[in-house]
CSV table of C-alpha atoms in Angstrom, one decimal:
chain,number,residue,atom,x,y,z
A,270,MET,CA,69.7,-59.6,38.3
A,271,ASN,CA,73.1,-58.7,36.9
A,272,LYS,CA,74.7,-55.3,37.3
A,273,GLU,CA,74.4,-54.5,33.5
A,274,VAL,CA,70.7,-54.9,33.7
A,275,ASN,CA,70.4,-52.7,36.8
A,276,ASN,CA,72.6,-50.0,35.2
A,277,ASN,CA,70.4,-50.1,32.1
A,278,LEU,CA,67.3,-49.6,34.2
A,279,ASN,CA,68.9,-46.8,36.1
A,280,LYS,CA,70.0,-45.1,33.0
A,281,ASN,CA,66.9,-45.5,30.9
A,282,THR,CA,64.2,-45.5,33.6
A,283,SER,CA,64.2,-42.3,35.6
A,284,GLN,CA,62.1,-41.7,38.8
A,285,GLU,CA,59.8,-39.5,36.6
A,286,ASP,CA,59.3,-42.5,34.2
A,287,ILE,CA,58.5,-44.8,37.1
A,288,GLU,CA,56.0,-42.3,38.5
A,289,PHE,CA,54.5,-41.9,35.1
A,290,LEU,CA,54.2,-45.7,34.7
A,291,THR,CA,52.7,-46.0,38.2
A,292,THR,CA,50.0,-43.6,37.1
A,293,ALA,CA,49.5,-44.8,33.6
A,294,VAL,CA,49.7,-48.6,33.9
A,295,PRO,CA,46.3,-49.0,35.7
A,296,ILE,CA,44.6,-47.3,32.8
A,297,ILE,CA,46.9,-48.6,30.1
A,298,LYS,CA,43.9,-49.9,28.1
A,299,ASP,CA,42.5,-46.4,28.0
A,300,LEU,CA,45.6,-44.6,26.8
A,301,ASN,CA,45.1,-42.0,24.1
A,302,ASP,CA,47.5,-41.2,21.3
A,303,GLU,CA,49.2,-38.4,23.3
A,304,GLN,CA,49.8,-40.7,26.3
A,305,ILE,CA,51.3,-43.4,24.0
A,306,GLU,CA,53.5,-40.8,22.5
A,307,MET,CA,54.7,-39.8,26.0
A,308,LEU,CA,55.5,-43.4,26.8
A,309,THR,CA,57.4,-43.8,23.6
A,310,THR,CA,59.5,-40.7,24.4
A,311,SER,CA,60.0,-41.5,28.1
A,312,LEU,CA,60.8,-45.2,27.7
A,313,PRO,CA,62.4,-45.7,24.4
A,314,VAL,CA,63.9,-49.1,25.2
A,315,ILE,CA,61.0,-50.7,27.1
A,316,LYS,CA,60.0,-52.6,24.0
A,317,ASP,CA,63.4,-54.3,24.1
A,318,TYR,CA,63.4,-55.2,27.8
A,319,THR,CA,64.5,-58.7,28.6
A,320,GLU,CA,62.7,-60.9,31.1
A,321,GLU,CA,65.2,-60.0,33.8
A,322,GLU,CA,64.8,-56.3,33.2
A,323,ILE,CA,61.0,-56.6,33.3
A,324,ASN,CA,61.2,-58.4,36.7
A,325,GLU,CA,63.5,-55.8,38.0
A,326,LEU,CA,61.1,-53.1,36.8
A,327,ILE,CA,58.2,-54.8,38.5
A,328,LYS,CA,60.2,-54.8,41.8
A,329,LYS,CA,60.6,-51.0,41.5
A,330,ILE,CA,56.9,-50.5,40.7
A,331,PRO,CA,54.8,-52.8,43.0
A,332,THR,CA,51.6,-52.1,41.1
A,333,LEU,CA,53.2,-53.2,37.8
A,334,LYS,CA,52.5,-56.7,36.5
A,335,LYS,CA,53.8,-58.7,33.6
A,336,GLU,CA,50.6,-58.3,31.7
A,337,ASP,CA,50.9,-54.5,32.1
A,338,ILE,CA,54.3,-54.7,30.5
A,339,ALA,CA,52.8,-56.7,27.7
A,340,LYS,CA,50.2,-54.0,27.2
A,341,ILE,CA,52.9,-51.3,27.2
A,342,LYS,CA,55.0,-53.2,24.7
A,343,ASP,CA,51.9,-53.6,22.5
A,344,ALA,CA,51.3,-49.9,22.8
A,345,LEU,CA,54.9,-49.1,22.0
A,346,LYS,CA,55.2,-51.0,18.7
A,347,PRO,CA,58.2,-49.9,16.7
A,348,VAL,CA,57.7,-46.9,14.5
A,349,GLU,CA,60.0,-46.2,11.6
A,350,LYS,CA,61.9,-43.1,12.1
A,351,GLN,CA,61.1,-40.3,9.7
A,352,SER,CA,63.4,-37.6,8.4
A,353,ASN,CA,62.4,-34.0,9.0
A,354,LYS,CA,61.5,-33.7,5.3
A,355,GLU,CA,59.2,-36.7,5.5
A,356,LYS,CA,57.6,-35.3,8.7
A,357,ILE,CA,57.0,-32.0,7.0
A,358,ILE,CA,55.5,-33.7,4.0
A,359,ASP,CA,53.2,-35.8,6.2
A,360,LEU,CA,52.2,-32.7,8.1
A,361,LEU,CA,51.4,-30.9,4.9
A,362,LYS,CA,49.4,-33.9,3.7
A,363,THR,CA,47.5,-34.0,6.9
A,364,LYS,CA,46.8,-30.2,6.8
A,365,ARG,CA,45.9,-30.4,3.1
A,366,CYS,CA,43.6,-33.3,3.8
A,367,LYS,CA,41.9,-31.4,6.6
A,368,LEU,CA,41.7,-28.4,4.3
A,369,LEU,CA,40.2,-30.4,1.5
A,370,ILE,CA,37.7,-31.9,4.0
A,371,ILE,CA,36.7,-28.5,5.2
A,372,LEU,CA,36.4,-27.2,1.6
A,373,GLY,CA,34.4,-30.2,0.7
A,374,ILE,CA,32.0,-29.6,3.6
A,375,LEU,CA,31.7,-26.0,2.7
A,376,ILE,CA,31.0,-26.9,-0.9
A,377,ILE,CA,28.3,-29.3,0.2
A,378,ILE,CA,26.7,-26.7,2.5
A,379,LEU,CA,26.8,-24.0,-0.2
A,380,THR,CA,25.3,-26.5,-2.7
A,381,VAL,CA,22.5,-27.4,-0.3
A,382,ILE,CA,21.8,-23.7,0.3
A,383,SER,CA,21.9,-22.9,-3.4
A,384,VAL,CA,19.6,-25.8,-4.2
A,385,GLY,CA,17.3,-24.8,-1.4
A,386,THR,CA,17.2,-21.2,-2.5
A,387,SER,CA,16.7,-22.2,-6.1
A,388,PHE,CA,13.9,-24.5,-5.1
A,389,ALA,CA,12.3,-21.8,-2.9
A,390,LEU,CA,12.5,-19.3,-5.7
A,391,SER,CA,11.3,-21.8,-8.3
A,392,SER,CA,8.4,-22.5,-5.9
A,393,GLN,CA,7.7,-18.8,-5.8
A,394,ASN,CA,8.0,-18.6,-9.5
A,395,GLU,CA,5.7,-21.5,-10.0
A,396,GLU,CA,3.3,-20.0,-7.5
A,397,TYR,CA,3.4,-16.6,-9.0
A,398,GLU,CA,5.6,-15.7,-12.0
A,399,ASN,CA,5.1,-18.8,-14.0
A,400,TYR,CA,1.7,-19.7,-12.9
A,401,PHE,CA,-0.4,-21.3,-15.7
A,402,PHE,CA,-4.1,-21.7,-15.1
A,403,GLU,CA,-5.8,-24.4,-17.2
A,404,ILE,CA,-9.4,-23.8,-18.2
A,405,ASP,CA,-11.4,-26.7,-19.5
A,406,LYS,CA,-14.6,-24.7,-19.8
A,407,LYS,CA,-16.4,-21.6,-18.5
A,408,GLU,CA,-18.9,-22.0,-15.7
A,409,ASN,CA,-21.3,-19.5,-17.3
A,410,PRO,CA,-20.9,-18.5,-21.0
A,411,ASN,CA,-23.9,-16.1,-20.9
A,412,MET,CA,-24.3,-12.5,-19.8
A,413,GLU,CA,-26.2,-11.8,-16.6
A,414,ILE,CA,-28.0,-8.5,-16.1
A,415,TYR,CA,-29.2,-7.4,-12.7
A,416,ASN,CA,-29.5,-4.4,-10.4
A,417,ILE,CA,-27.7,-3.9,-7.1
A,418,PRO,CA,-30.0,-2.2,-4.5
A,419,LYS,CA,-28.9,1.4,-3.6
A,420,ASP,CA,-30.0,3.8,-0.9
A,421,SER,CA,-32.0,6.7,-2.1
A,422,PRO,CA,-30.9,10.2,-1.1
A,423,ASN,CA,-33.3,12.4,0.9
A,424,PHE,CA,-35.2,14.9,-1.3
A,425,ILE,CA,-38.3,16.9,-0.7
A,426,LYS,CA,-41.2,14.4,-1.2
A,427,ASP,CA,-43.0,14.7,-4.5
A,428,SER,CA,-40.7,17.4,-5.8
A,429,LYS,CA,-39.6,17.3,-9.4
A,430,ALA,CA,-35.9,16.8,-8.3
A,431,SER,CA,-37.0,14.0,-6.0
A,432,GLN,CA,-38.9,12.3,-8.8
A,433,ILE,CA,-36.1,12.6,-11.3
A,434,VAL,CA,-33.5,11.3,-8.8
A,435,SER,CA,-35.7,8.5,-7.7
A,436,CYS,CA,-36.2,7.5,-11.3
A,437,MET,CA,-32.5,7.7,-12.0
A,438,GLN,CA,-31.7,5.5,-9.1
A,439,SER,CA,-34.5,3.1,-9.6
A,440,ASN,CA,-33.9,-0.4,-10.9
A,441,THR,CA,-34.9,-0.7,-14.6
A,442,PRO,CA,-36.7,-4.0,-15.2
A,443,ILE,CA,-34.4,-6.1,-17.4
A,444,GLU,CA,-37.1,-6.9,-19.8
A,445,LYS,CA,-37.7,-3.2,-20.4
A,446,LEU,CA,-34.1,-2.4,-21.4
A,447,PRO,CA,-34.1,-0.8,-24.8
A,448,GLU,CA,-32.4,-2.4,-27.8
A,449,SER,CA,-29.7,0.3,-27.7
A,450,VAL,CA,-28.5,-1.3,-24.4
A,451,THR,CA,-29.2,-5.0,-25.0
A,452,SER,CA,-27.5,-4.9,-28.4
A,453,VAL,CA,-24.2,-3.8,-26.7
A,454,ILE,CA,-24.7,-6.5,-24.0
A,455,ASN,CA,-25.1,-9.1,-26.8
A,456,GLU,CA,-22.0,-7.7,-28.5
A,457,ILE,CA,-19.9,-8.2,-25.3
A,458,ASN,CA,-21.3,-11.7,-24.8
A,459,ASP,CA,-20.3,-12.7,-28.3
A,460,TYR,CA,-16.9,-11.2,-27.8
A,461,TYR,CA,-16.2,-13.3,-24.7
A,462,ASN,CA,-17.6,-16.4,-26.3
A,463,LYS,CA,-15.1,-16.3,-29.1
A,464,SER,CA,-12.3,-17.5,-26.8
A,465,ILE,CA,-12.2,-19.6,-23.7
A,466,ASN,CA,-9.3,-17.5,-22.5
A,467,ARG,CA,-11.4,-14.3,-22.5
A,468,PHE,CA,-12.3,-15.5,-19.0
A,469,ALA,CA,-14.6,-13.2,-17.1
A,470,TYR,CA,-16.1,-9.7,-17.1
A,471,LYS,CA,-18.2,-7.4,-14.9
A,472,TYR,CA,-19.6,-3.9,-15.3
A,473,VAL,CA,-21.2,-2.1,-12.4
A,474,ASP,CA,-22.7,1.4,-12.6
A,475,ILE,CA,-21.8,2.7,-9.2
A,476,TYR,CA,-24.7,5.2,-8.9
A,477,THR,CA,-27.6,2.9,-9.9
A,478,GLY,CA,-26.2,-0.6,-9.3
A,479,PHE,CA,-27.0,-1.7,-12.8
A,480,THR,CA,-24.8,-4.7,-13.5
A,481,VAL,CA,-23.8,-6.8,-16.4
A,482,SER,CA,-21.5,-9.8,-15.9
A,483,TYR,CA,-20.0,-12.8,-17.7
A,484,ASN,CA,-18.8,-15.9,-15.9
A,485,GLU,CA,-18.3,-13.8,-12.8
A,486,ASN,CA,-18.2,-16.5,-10.1
A,487,GLN,CA,-15.5,-18.8,-11.7
A,488,HIS,CA,-12.2,-18.6,-9.9
A,489,ILE,CA,-8.9,-17.9,-11.6
A,490,PHE,CA,-5.3,-17.2,-10.4
A,491,THR,CA,-5.2,-13.6,-9.0
A,492,ALA,CA,-1.7,-12.5,-10.0
A,493,SER,CA,-1.0,-9.0,-8.7
A,494,THR,CA,-4.7,-8.0,-8.5
A,495,ILE,CA,-4.5,-9.4,-4.9
A,496,LYS,CA,-2.6,-6.3,-3.9
A,497,ALA,CA,-5.8,-4.2,-4.2
A,498,PRO,CA,-7.7,-5.9,-1.4
A,499,THR,CA,-4.7,-6.2,0.9
A,500,ASP,CA,-3.7,-2.6,0.5
A,501,ILE,CA,-7.3,-1.4,0.9
A,502,TYR,CA,-7.6,-3.5,4.1
A,503,ILE,CA,-4.4,-2.0,5.6
A,504,TYR,CA,-5.5,1.6,4.9
A,505,GLU,CA,-9.0,1.2,6.2
A,506,ASN,CA,-7.6,-0.2,9.4
A,507,ALA,CA,-5.0,2.6,9.5
A,508,GLU,CA,-7.8,5.1,9.4
A,509,ASN,CA,-9.6,3.5,12.4
A,510,GLY,CA,-6.3,3.4,14.3
A,511,SER,CA,-5.6,-0.3,14.4
A,512,ILE,CA,-2.7,-0.2,12.0
A,513,ASP,CA,0.2,2.3,12.2
A,514,LEU,CA,1.4,3.4,8.7
A,515,GLU,CA,4.7,4.6,10.2
A,516,GLU,CA,5.6,1.2,11.6
A,517,LYS,CA,8.9,0.1,10.2
A,518,LEU,CA,9.5,-3.3,8.7
A,519,LEU,CA,12.9,-4.8,7.8
A,520,TYR,CA,13.6,-6.0,4.3
A,521,THR,CA,15.8,-9.2,4.5
A,522,LYS,CA,16.7,-11.8,1.9
A,523,LYS,CA,13.9,-14.0,2.9
A,524,TYR,CA,11.4,-11.6,1.3
A,525,TYR,CA,13.3,-11.5,-2.0
A,526,ASN,CA,11.0,-12.1,-5.0
A,527,PRO,CA,12.2,-12.0,-8.6
A,528,GLY,CA,9.0,-10.5,-10.0
A,529,ALA,CA,7.7,-7.0,-10.3
A,530,GLY,CA,9.0,-4.1,-8.2
A,531,TYR,CA,12.1,-2.2,-7.1
A,532,ILE,CA,12.7,-3.1,-3.5
A,533,LYS,CA,14.5,-6.3,-4.6
A,534,LEU,CA,17.1,-4.0,-6.3
A,535,GLY,CA,17.9,-2.2,-3.1
A,536,GLU,CA,20.1,-3.1,-0.1
A,537,GLU,CA,19.0,-5.9,2.3
A,538,ASN,CA,18.5,-5.0,5.9
A,539,THR,CA,16.8,-1.8,5.0
A,540,TYR,CA,13.7,-0.5,6.9
A,541,TYR,CA,10.5,0.5,5.1
A,542,THR,CA,7.4,2.0,6.7
A,543,VAL,CA,4.0,0.3,6.1
A,544,ARG,CA,3.0,3.4,4.2
A,545,GLU,CA,6.0,3.0,1.8
A,546,LEU,CA,5.3,-0.7,1.4
A,547,VAL,CA,1.6,-0.1,0.5
A,548,LYS,CA,2.7,2.6,-2.1
A,549,ASN,CA,5.2,0.2,-3.6
A,550,SER,CA,2.6,-2.6,-3.7
A,551,ALA,CA,-0.2,-0.5,-5.2
A,552,TYR,CA,1.8,1.9,-7.4
A,553,TYR,CA,4.7,-0.3,-8.6
A,554,SER,CA,3.0,-3.7,-8.0
A,555,ASP,CA,6.1,-4.6,-5.9
A,556,ASN,CA,6.1,-8.3,-5.0
A,557,VAL,CA,8.6,-7.8,-2.1
A,558,ALA,CA,6.3,-5.1,-0.6
A,559,HIS,CA,3.3,-7.4,-0.8
A,560,THR,CA,5.2,-10.3,0.7
A,561,MET,CA,6.4,-8.2,3.6
A,562,LEU,CA,3.0,-6.8,4.3
A,563,MET,CA,1.4,-10.2,4.2
A,564,ASP,CA,4.0,-11.5,6.7
A,565,ARG,CA,3.2,-8.6,9.0
A,566,PHE,CA,-0.6,-8.6,8.9
A,567,ASN,CA,-2.8,-11.5,9.5
A,568,LYS,CA,-4.2,-13.2,6.4
A,569,ASP,CA,-7.1,-14.6,8.3
A,570,ASP,CA,-8.2,-11.2,9.5
A,571,MET,CA,-8.1,-10.0,5.8
A,572,LEU,CA,-10.1,-13.0,4.8
A,573,ALA,CA,-12.7,-12.3,7.4
A,574,PHE,CA,-12.8,-8.6,6.4
A,575,TRP,CA,-13.5,-9.4,2.8
A,576,LYS,CA,-15.9,-12.3,3.4
A,577,ALA,CA,-18.1,-10.0,5.4
A,578,LYS,CA,-18.4,-7.9,2.3
A,579,GLY,CA,-19.4,-10.8,0.1
A,580,THR,CA,-16.3,-12.2,-1.5
A,581,ASN,CA,-15.9,-16.0,-2.0
A,582,ALA,CA,-12.6,-16.5,-3.9
A,583,ILE,CA,-9.9,-14.5,-1.9
A,584,PHE,CA,-7.4,-16.6,-0.1
A,585,THR,CA,-9.1,-19.9,-0.9
A,586,ARG,CA,-5.6,-21.2,-1.7
A,587,PRO,CA,-3.0,-21.5,1.1
A,588,THR,CA,-0.7,-18.8,-0.3
A,589,ILE,CA,-0.4,-15.0,-0.2
A,590,TRP,CA,-1.6,-14.8,-3.8
A,591,GLY,CA,-4.5,-17.2,-4.3
A,592,GLU,CA,-7.5,-16.8,-6.6
A,593,THR,CA,-10.0,-14.2,-7.6
A,594,SER,CA,-13.2,-13.8,-9.6
A,595,ALA,CA,-14.9,-11.0,-11.4
A,596,HIS,CA,-17.5,-11.1,-8.5
A,597,ASP,CA,-14.8,-10.5,-5.9
A,598,ALA,CA,-12.8,-8.0,-7.9
A,599,ALA,CA,-15.9,-5.8,-8.3
A,600,ILE,CA,-16.3,-5.8,-4.5
A,601,TYR,CA,-12.7,-4.7,-4.0
A,602,MET,CA,-13.1,-1.7,-6.3
A,603,ASN,CA,-16.5,-0.8,-5.0
A,604,GLU,CA,-14.9,-0.7,-1.5
A,605,LEU,CA,-12.1,1.4,-2.7
A,606,TYR,CA,-14.5,3.9,-4.2
A,607,ASN,CA,-16.7,4.1,-1.1
A,608,PHE,CA,-13.6,4.6,1.1
A,609,TYR,CA,-12.4,7.4,-1.2
A,610,GLU,CA,-15.8,9.0,-1.1
A,611,LYS,CA,-15.4,9.5,2.7
A,612,GLY,CA,-13.0,12.3,1.7
A,613,SER,CA,-10.3,11.7,4.3
A,614,ASP,CA,-6.7,12.4,3.6
A,615,ILE,CA,-5.7,8.8,4.1
A,616,ALA,CA,-8.4,7.6,1.6
A,617,LYS,CA,-7.3,10.2,-1.0
A,618,GLU,CA,-3.7,9.1,-0.5
A,619,LEU,CA,-4.6,5.4,-1.1
A,620,MET,CA,-6.7,6.3,-4.2
A,621,SER,CA,-3.7,8.2,-5.7
A,622,TYR,CA,-1.6,5.0,-5.7
A,623,PHE,CA,-4.2,3.4,-8.0
A,624,THR,CA,-5.0,6.4,-10.2
A,625,ASP,CA,-1.4,7.5,-10.9
A,626,ASN,CA,0.4,4.3,-11.8
A,627,GLY,CA,1.6,2.9,-15.1
A,628,GLY,CA,0.0,-0.5,-14.8
A,629,GLN,CA,-3.3,0.3,-16.4
A,630,PHE,CA,-4.6,-2.0,-19.2
A,631,LEU,CA,-8.2,-0.8,-19.2
A,632,THR,CA,-8.0,2.7,-20.6
A,633,PRO,CA,-11.4,4.0,-21.8
A,634,PRO,CA,-11.7,6.7,-24.4
A,635,GLN,CA,-12.2,10.4,-23.7
A,636,GLY,CA,-9.1,10.6,-21.4
A,637,LEU,CA,-11.1,9.5,-18.4
A,638,THR,CA,-9.3,9.0,-15.1
A,639,THR,CA,-9.1,5.4,-13.9
A,640,ALA,CA,-8.1,3.6,-10.7
A,641,ASN,CA,-6.6,0.3,-11.7
A,642,LYS,CA,-4.9,-2.7,-10.2
A,643,SER,CA,-3.6,-5.0,-13.0
A,644,GLY,CA,-1.9,-8.3,-12.7
A,645,CYS,CA,0.1,-10.5,-15.1
A,646,ALA,CA,1.7,-13.9,-14.4
A,647,GLY,CA,2.2,-16.9,-16.5
A,648,SER,CA,-1.0,-17.5,-18.5
A,649,VAL,CA,-3.2,-14.9,-16.7
A,650,MET,CA,-3.5,-11.2,-17.4
A,651,HIS,CA,-6.2,-9.1,-15.6
A,652,ASP,CA,-7.2,-5.5,-14.9
A,653,ILE,CA,-9.7,-4.4,-12.3
A,654,SER,CA,-10.7,-0.7,-12.4
A,655,ILE,CA,-12.9,2.2,-11.5
A,656,VAL,CA,-13.6,4.6,-14.4
A,657,PHE,CA,-14.3,8.2,-13.2
A,658,ASP,CA,-16.9,9.1,-15.7
A,659,GLU,CA,-19.5,11.7,-14.9
A,660,ASN,CA,-21.3,8.7,-13.6
A,661,PRO,CA,-18.5,6.4,-12.3
A,662,TYR,CA,-18.5,2.7,-13.1
A,663,ILE,CA,-16.5,-0.4,-12.3
A,664,VAL,CA,-15.1,-2.7,-15.0
A,665,ILE,CA,-13.4,-6.0,-14.4
A,666,ALA,CA,-11.6,-7.9,-17.2
A,667,LEU,CA,-10.0,-11.2,-16.4
A,668,SER,CA,-8.2,-13.3,-18.9
A,669,ASN,CA,-6.1,-16.4,-19.4
A,670,LEU,CA,-4.4,-14.9,-22.5
A,671,GLY,CA,-0.9,-14.6,-21.0
A,672,CYS,CA,1.3,-11.5,-20.5
A,673,LEU,CA,2.5,-11.4,-24.1
A,674,SER,CA,-0.6,-12.5,-26.0
A,675,ALA,CA,-3.4,-10.4,-24.7
A,676,GLY,CA,-3.4,-8.3,-27.9
A,677,SER,CA,-6.2,-5.8,-28.1
A,678,TYR,CA,-8.3,-7.5,-25.4
A,679,PHE,CA,-8.3,-4.7,-22.8
A,680,GLU,CA,-8.7,-2.0,-25.4
A,681,ASP,CA,-11.7,-3.9,-26.8
A,682,VAL,CA,-13.2,-4.4,-23.4
A,683,SER,CA,-12.7,-0.8,-22.5
A,684,ASN,CA,-14.4,0.5,-25.6
A,685,LEU,CA,-17.3,-2.0,-25.4
A,686,THR,CA,-17.9,-1.2,-21.7
A,687,TYR,CA,-17.8,2.6,-22.4
A,688,LYS,CA,-20.3,2.0,-25.2
A,689,LEU,CA,-22.6,0.1,-22.9
A,690,HIS,CA,-22.3,2.7,-20.1
A,691,LYS,CA,-23.1,5.5,-22.5
A,692,ALA,CA,-26.1,3.7,-24.0
A,693,TYR,CA,-27.4,2.9,-20.5
A,694,TRP,CA,-27.2,6.5,-19.3
A,695,ASP,CA,-28.6,8.0,-22.4
A,696,TYR,CA,-31.6,5.7,-21.9
A,697,LYS,CA,-31.8,6.5,-18.2
A,698,VAL,CA,-31.7,10.3,-18.5
A,699,SER,CA,-34.1,10.3,-21.4
A,700,SER,CA,-36.7,8.1,-19.7
A,701,CYS,CA,-36.5,9.9,-16.4
A,702,ILE,CA,-36.6,13.5,-17.6
A,703,ASN,CA,-39.4,12.8,-20.1
A,704,LYS,CA,-41.4,10.8,-17.7
């Protein structure tokens, strides 16, 4: 090898380069971009080596073979030199490209979240706010009249008081009801038969168990009336010590519901006690409160609690809303009344949530106090109530009339029911005292 070649190798190939090649050559096929860049920088002329220079390089590096040089030369293909300006432009393009990719990914993620949230909310709305219940026909378009058995109080046997009380509480044979009572029953029956959307009705005299119902067993979407049985369940279990009303539950965005209530307007990550949530549920008909309570307490336990009392519609759908019937609703309100009659502070507190709210559709004459849980969603509009007359009674009015087209339905039902109740007790008092 001539002197010129040797000088060229000495000048361009340092000991450090040789050591680097010695290490890099065995794995040349696995070189990454950074290693190739290092080779390009350290050995700028290797791509131009002649055959003699390559042979001399092989002598200096015993592990180096001609095929390795070929690999190196392939790895070190000429690259056009860029000006600083061009390098900066390419760098900016690269960064901009990365930024655009990141922004694109973020937009996709946000879009997916938005669509998912919208879908979830639309599912909630379809399930609750915009629920339309189609009715082809009523299961029973005729009034039913019957008596619910009641326990008689203990009075002195054969005393006048005992005889009167026994008479008052006794079941009146349906066939012996006077025309003053049956005519009102027929009037209510005719009223309900005028529209398929006047769905179901039930009247129960709490003291005697005298009952008049219309299509009471057919199911319909419950709307917010479901909050009555869930809130009653929680407070009864609080009284027996199995639920702590001061337990705090955290409101997060997963509980958001666009329907009724005020919690949705407050700040997320706020704690509410179970007591506060029940009040919001019963008093303000707050959907968020109901959702949080249903997430905390076992729906299956609630179902078992109410089935044991004779219900057959509650939670028959796999949601926290579900269906109801006039039959079930009357059981809820009768349970609320019996709980209240125990006289405990906790029972009085619960009753106050139902008697002092603004969602009362059934408002009987005479300024009587009522305990109500109404519900309105999509095509359904209901009210289930206790009327605190001198002789309290329960009235259930379910409809498929819609939130904006119920018209005078509840006022009509209130007046007809009060008329029935008065006629019944006028007959009862007269027949028992004059007996």
